[in-house]
Tab-separated table of C-alpha atoms in Angstrom:
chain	number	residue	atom	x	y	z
A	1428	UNK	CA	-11.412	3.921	22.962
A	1429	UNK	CA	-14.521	2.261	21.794
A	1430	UNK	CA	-13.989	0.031	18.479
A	1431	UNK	CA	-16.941	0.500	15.556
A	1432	UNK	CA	-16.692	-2.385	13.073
A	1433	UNK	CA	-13.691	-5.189	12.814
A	1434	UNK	CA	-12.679	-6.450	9.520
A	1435	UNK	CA	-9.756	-8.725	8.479
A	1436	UNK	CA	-7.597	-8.950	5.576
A	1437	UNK	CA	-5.165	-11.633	3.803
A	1438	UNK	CA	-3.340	-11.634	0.499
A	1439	UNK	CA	-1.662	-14.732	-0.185
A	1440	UNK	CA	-0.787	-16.056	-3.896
A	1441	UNK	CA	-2.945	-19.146	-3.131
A	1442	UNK	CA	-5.210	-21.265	-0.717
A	1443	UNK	CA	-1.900	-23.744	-0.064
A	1444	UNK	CA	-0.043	-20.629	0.850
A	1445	UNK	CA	1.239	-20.694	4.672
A	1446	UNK	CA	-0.168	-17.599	5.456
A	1447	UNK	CA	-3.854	-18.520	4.792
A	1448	UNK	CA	-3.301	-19.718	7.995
A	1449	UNK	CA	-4.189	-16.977	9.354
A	1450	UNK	CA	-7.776	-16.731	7.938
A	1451	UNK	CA	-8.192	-19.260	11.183
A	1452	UNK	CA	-6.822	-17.632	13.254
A	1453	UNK	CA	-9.531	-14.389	12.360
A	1454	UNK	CA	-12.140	-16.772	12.424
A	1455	UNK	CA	-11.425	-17.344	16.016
A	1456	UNK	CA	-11.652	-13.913	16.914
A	1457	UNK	CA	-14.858	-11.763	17.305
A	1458	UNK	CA	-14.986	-10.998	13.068
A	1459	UNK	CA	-17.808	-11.241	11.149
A	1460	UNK	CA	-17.111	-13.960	8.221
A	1461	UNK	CA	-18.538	-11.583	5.828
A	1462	UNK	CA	-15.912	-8.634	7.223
A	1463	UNK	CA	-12.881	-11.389	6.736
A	1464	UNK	CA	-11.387	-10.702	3.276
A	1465	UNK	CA	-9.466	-12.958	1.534
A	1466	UNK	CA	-7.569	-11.497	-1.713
A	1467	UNK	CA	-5.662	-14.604	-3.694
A	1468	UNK	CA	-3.010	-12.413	-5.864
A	1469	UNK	CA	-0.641	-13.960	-7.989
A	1470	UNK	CA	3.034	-12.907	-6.693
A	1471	UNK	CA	3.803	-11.173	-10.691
A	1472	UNK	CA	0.602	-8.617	-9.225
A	1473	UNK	CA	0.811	-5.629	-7.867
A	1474	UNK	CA	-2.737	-4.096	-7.717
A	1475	UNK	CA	-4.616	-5.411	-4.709
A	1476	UNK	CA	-8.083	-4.323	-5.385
A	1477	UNK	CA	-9.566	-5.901	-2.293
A	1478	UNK	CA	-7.821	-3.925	-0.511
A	1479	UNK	CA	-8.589	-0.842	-2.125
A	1480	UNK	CA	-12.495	-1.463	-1.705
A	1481	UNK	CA	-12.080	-2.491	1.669
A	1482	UNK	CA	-10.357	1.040	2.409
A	1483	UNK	CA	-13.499	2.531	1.113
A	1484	UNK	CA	-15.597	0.947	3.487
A	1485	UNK	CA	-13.490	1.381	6.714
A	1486	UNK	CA	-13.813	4.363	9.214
A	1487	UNK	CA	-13.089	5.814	11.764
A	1488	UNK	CA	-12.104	3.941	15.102
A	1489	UNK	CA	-12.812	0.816	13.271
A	1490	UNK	CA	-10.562	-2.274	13.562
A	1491	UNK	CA	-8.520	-4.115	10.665
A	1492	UNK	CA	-6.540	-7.482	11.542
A	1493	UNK	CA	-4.092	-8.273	8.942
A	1494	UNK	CA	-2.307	-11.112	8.783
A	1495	UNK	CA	1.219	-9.955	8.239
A	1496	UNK	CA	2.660	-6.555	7.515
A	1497	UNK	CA	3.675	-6.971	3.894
A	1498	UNK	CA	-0.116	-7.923	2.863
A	1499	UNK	CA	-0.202	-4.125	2.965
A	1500	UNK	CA	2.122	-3.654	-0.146
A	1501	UNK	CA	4.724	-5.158	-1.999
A	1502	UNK	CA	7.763	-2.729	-1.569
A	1503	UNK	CA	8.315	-0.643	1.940
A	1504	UNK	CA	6.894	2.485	0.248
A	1505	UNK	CA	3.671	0.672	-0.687
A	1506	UNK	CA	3.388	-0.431	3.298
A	1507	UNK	CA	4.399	2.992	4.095
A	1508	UNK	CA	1.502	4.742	2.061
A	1509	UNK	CA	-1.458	2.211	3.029
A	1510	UNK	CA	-0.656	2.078	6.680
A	1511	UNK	CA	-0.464	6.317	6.816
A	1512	UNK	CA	-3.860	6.453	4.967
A	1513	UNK	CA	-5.600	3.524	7.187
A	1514	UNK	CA	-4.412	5.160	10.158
A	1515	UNK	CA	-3.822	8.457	9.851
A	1516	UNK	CA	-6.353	9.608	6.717
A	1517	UNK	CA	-9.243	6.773	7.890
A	1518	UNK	CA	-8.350	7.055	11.311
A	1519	UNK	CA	-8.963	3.527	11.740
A	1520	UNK	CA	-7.204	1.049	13.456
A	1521	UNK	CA	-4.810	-1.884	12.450
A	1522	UNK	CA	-3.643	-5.061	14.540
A	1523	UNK	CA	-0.912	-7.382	12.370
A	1524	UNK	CA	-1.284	-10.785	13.424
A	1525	UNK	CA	2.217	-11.763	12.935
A	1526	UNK	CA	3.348	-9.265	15.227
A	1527	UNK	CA	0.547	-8.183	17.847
A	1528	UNK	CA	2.542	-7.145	20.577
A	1529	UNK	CA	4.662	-4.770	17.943
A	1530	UNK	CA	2.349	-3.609	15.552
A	1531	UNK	CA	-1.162	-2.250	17.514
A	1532	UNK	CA	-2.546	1.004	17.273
A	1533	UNK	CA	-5.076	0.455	19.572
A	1534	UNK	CA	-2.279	0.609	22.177
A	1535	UNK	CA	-1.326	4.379	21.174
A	1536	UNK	CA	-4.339	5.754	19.588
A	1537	UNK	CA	-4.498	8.563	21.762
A	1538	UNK	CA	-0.799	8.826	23.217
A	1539	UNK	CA	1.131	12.161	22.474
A	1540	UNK	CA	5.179	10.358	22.777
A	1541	UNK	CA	7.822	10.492	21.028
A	1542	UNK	CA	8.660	7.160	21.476
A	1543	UNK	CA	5.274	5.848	20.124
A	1544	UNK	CA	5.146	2.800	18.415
A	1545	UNK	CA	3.102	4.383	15.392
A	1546	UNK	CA	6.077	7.210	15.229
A	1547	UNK	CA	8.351	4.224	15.634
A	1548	UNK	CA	6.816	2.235	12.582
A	1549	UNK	CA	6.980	5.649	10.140
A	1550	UNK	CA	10.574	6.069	11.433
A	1551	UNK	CA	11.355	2.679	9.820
A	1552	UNK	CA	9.524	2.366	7.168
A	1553	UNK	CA	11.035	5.879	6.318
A	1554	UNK	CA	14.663	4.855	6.366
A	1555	UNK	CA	13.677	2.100	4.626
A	1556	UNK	CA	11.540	3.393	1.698
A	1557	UNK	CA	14.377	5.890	1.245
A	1558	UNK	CA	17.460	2.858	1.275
A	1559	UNK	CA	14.873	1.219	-1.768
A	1560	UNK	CA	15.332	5.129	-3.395
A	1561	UNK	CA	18.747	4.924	-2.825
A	1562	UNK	CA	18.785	1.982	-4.836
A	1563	UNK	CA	17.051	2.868	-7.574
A	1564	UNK	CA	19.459	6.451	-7.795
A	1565	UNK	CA	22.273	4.008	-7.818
A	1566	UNK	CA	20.426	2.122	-10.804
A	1567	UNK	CA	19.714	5.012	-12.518
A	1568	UNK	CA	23.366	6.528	-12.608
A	1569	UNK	CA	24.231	2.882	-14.617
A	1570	UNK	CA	21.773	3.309	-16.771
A	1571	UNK	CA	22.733	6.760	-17.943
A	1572	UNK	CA	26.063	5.468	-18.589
A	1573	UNK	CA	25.245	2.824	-21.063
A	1574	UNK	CA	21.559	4.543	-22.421
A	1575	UNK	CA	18.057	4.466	-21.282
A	1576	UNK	CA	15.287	2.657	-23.365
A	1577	UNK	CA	12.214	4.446	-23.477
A	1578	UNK	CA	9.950	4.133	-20.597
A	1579	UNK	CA	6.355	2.610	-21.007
A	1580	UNK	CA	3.946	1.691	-18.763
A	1581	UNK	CA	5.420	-2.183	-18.505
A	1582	UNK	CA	8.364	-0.833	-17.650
A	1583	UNK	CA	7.803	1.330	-14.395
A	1584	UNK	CA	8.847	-0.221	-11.370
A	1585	UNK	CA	6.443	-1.772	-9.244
A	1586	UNK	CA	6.258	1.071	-6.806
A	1587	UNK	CA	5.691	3.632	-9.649
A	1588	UNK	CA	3.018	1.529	-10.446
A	1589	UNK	CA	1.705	1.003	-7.443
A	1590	UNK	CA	1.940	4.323	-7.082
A	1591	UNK	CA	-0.189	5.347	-9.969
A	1592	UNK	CA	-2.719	3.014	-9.019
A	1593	UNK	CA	-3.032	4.616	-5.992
A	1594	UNK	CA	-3.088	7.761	-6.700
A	1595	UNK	CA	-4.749	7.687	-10.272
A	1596	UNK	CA	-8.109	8.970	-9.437
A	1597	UNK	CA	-6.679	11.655	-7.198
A	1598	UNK	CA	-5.566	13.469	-9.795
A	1599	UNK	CA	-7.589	13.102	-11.995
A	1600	UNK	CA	-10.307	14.934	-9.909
A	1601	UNK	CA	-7.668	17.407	-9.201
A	1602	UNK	CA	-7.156	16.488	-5.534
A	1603	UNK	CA	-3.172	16.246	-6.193
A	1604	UNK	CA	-1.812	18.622	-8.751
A	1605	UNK	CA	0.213	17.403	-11.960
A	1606	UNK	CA	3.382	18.506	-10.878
A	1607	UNK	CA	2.949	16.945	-7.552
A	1608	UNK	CA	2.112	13.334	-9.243
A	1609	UNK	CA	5.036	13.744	-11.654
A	1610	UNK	CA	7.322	14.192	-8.612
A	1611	UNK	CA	5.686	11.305	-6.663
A	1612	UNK	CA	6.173	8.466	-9.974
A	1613	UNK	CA	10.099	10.326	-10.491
A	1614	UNK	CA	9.020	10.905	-14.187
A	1615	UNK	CA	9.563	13.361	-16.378
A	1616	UNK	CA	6.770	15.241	-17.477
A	1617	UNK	CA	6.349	14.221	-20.863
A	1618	UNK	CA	6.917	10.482	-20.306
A	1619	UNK	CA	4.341	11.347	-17.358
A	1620	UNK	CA	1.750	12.020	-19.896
A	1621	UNK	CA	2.547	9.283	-21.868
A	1622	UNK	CA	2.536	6.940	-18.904
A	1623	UNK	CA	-0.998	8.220	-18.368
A	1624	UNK	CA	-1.947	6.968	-21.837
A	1625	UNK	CA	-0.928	4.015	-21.627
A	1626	UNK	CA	-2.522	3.603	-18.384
A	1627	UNK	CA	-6.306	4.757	-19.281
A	1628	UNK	CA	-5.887	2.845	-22.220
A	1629	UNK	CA	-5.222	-0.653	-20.476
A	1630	UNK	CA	-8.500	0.392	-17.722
A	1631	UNK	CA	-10.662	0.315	-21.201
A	1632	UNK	CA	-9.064	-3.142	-22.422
């Protein structure tokens, strides 16, 4: 399989961070420095909008190095979503650093088995995006028992709002339908609409 372009990516919280490392170690491979993005992101932040551009400029059969899997998101659902749409919707390719003998798609790309490491990686991030649902039903069944403030924007979890991010402008040109979203963010649909205030609001602040 012939590779197009390779790019690189790192989010780390800082420059001191230990995993900047790994910006050397890219540099020592055959990637362009202007292809080598580096997104500093406070830990409290969710949106990684260097990310998000650099999707829009990736296709397919090109090559992404990132440094370690969780650069990708920060919950397992978040991982889940961005490594299905890099690989699956792009069609490109990703390499993890941390882990190149594990996670390599340039190894399967291709291979029809049941045992392949791509179908291997969804397995597990599957069980465990649905142990962090779990969770949350658990969570949810407490609240009910003591009352439920009312939900705003602030106080979605970080994969509903991850998850909104995501999948904002989506539906909004009508490529996901309403019902479809609500499911996706677990909210009801008038807090939904709400939520959607609230969120077109702060991207005019």
């Amino acid at each position: 399989m012939a590779i197009n372009q390779i790019y690189g990516y790192i989010r780390v919280p800082s420059i001191e961070d230990e995993n900047y490392n790994y910006i050397y170690e890219m540099n020592n491979l055959v990637i362009p420095s202007s292809h080598i993005i580096t997104e500093i992101l406070p830990k409290r932040k969710i949106i990684q909008p260097q990310l998000e551009e650099l999707k829009k400029i990736l296709s397919k059969n090109d090559l992404l190095y990132i440094g370690t899997l969780d650069m990708l998101g920060k919950s397992y659902e978040c991982i889940f979503s961005q490594w299905i749409y890099i690989t699956k919707t792009i069609q490109a390719n990703i390499i993890i650093l941390e882990e190149k003998e594990l996670f390599n798609t340039t190894k399967i790309r291709g291979q029809i088995s049941a045992n392949s490491l791509e179908e291997q990686l969804i397995s597990f991030l599957s069980y465990l995006a649905n142990k962090e649902k779990m969770k949350r039903g658990k969570s949810k069944n407490i609240v009910k028992k003591i009352g439920r403030p009312p939900i705003t924007l602030d106080s979605l979890s970080n994969e509903q709002k991850e998850l909104l991010y995501q999948h904002y402008q989506e539906w909004k040109q009508k490529k996901i339908k309403s019902i479809e979203f609500i499911e996706m963010l677990s909210l009801k649909k008038n807090t939904f609409y709400k939520i959607i205030k609230e969120f077109e609001k702060s991207l005019r602040e």
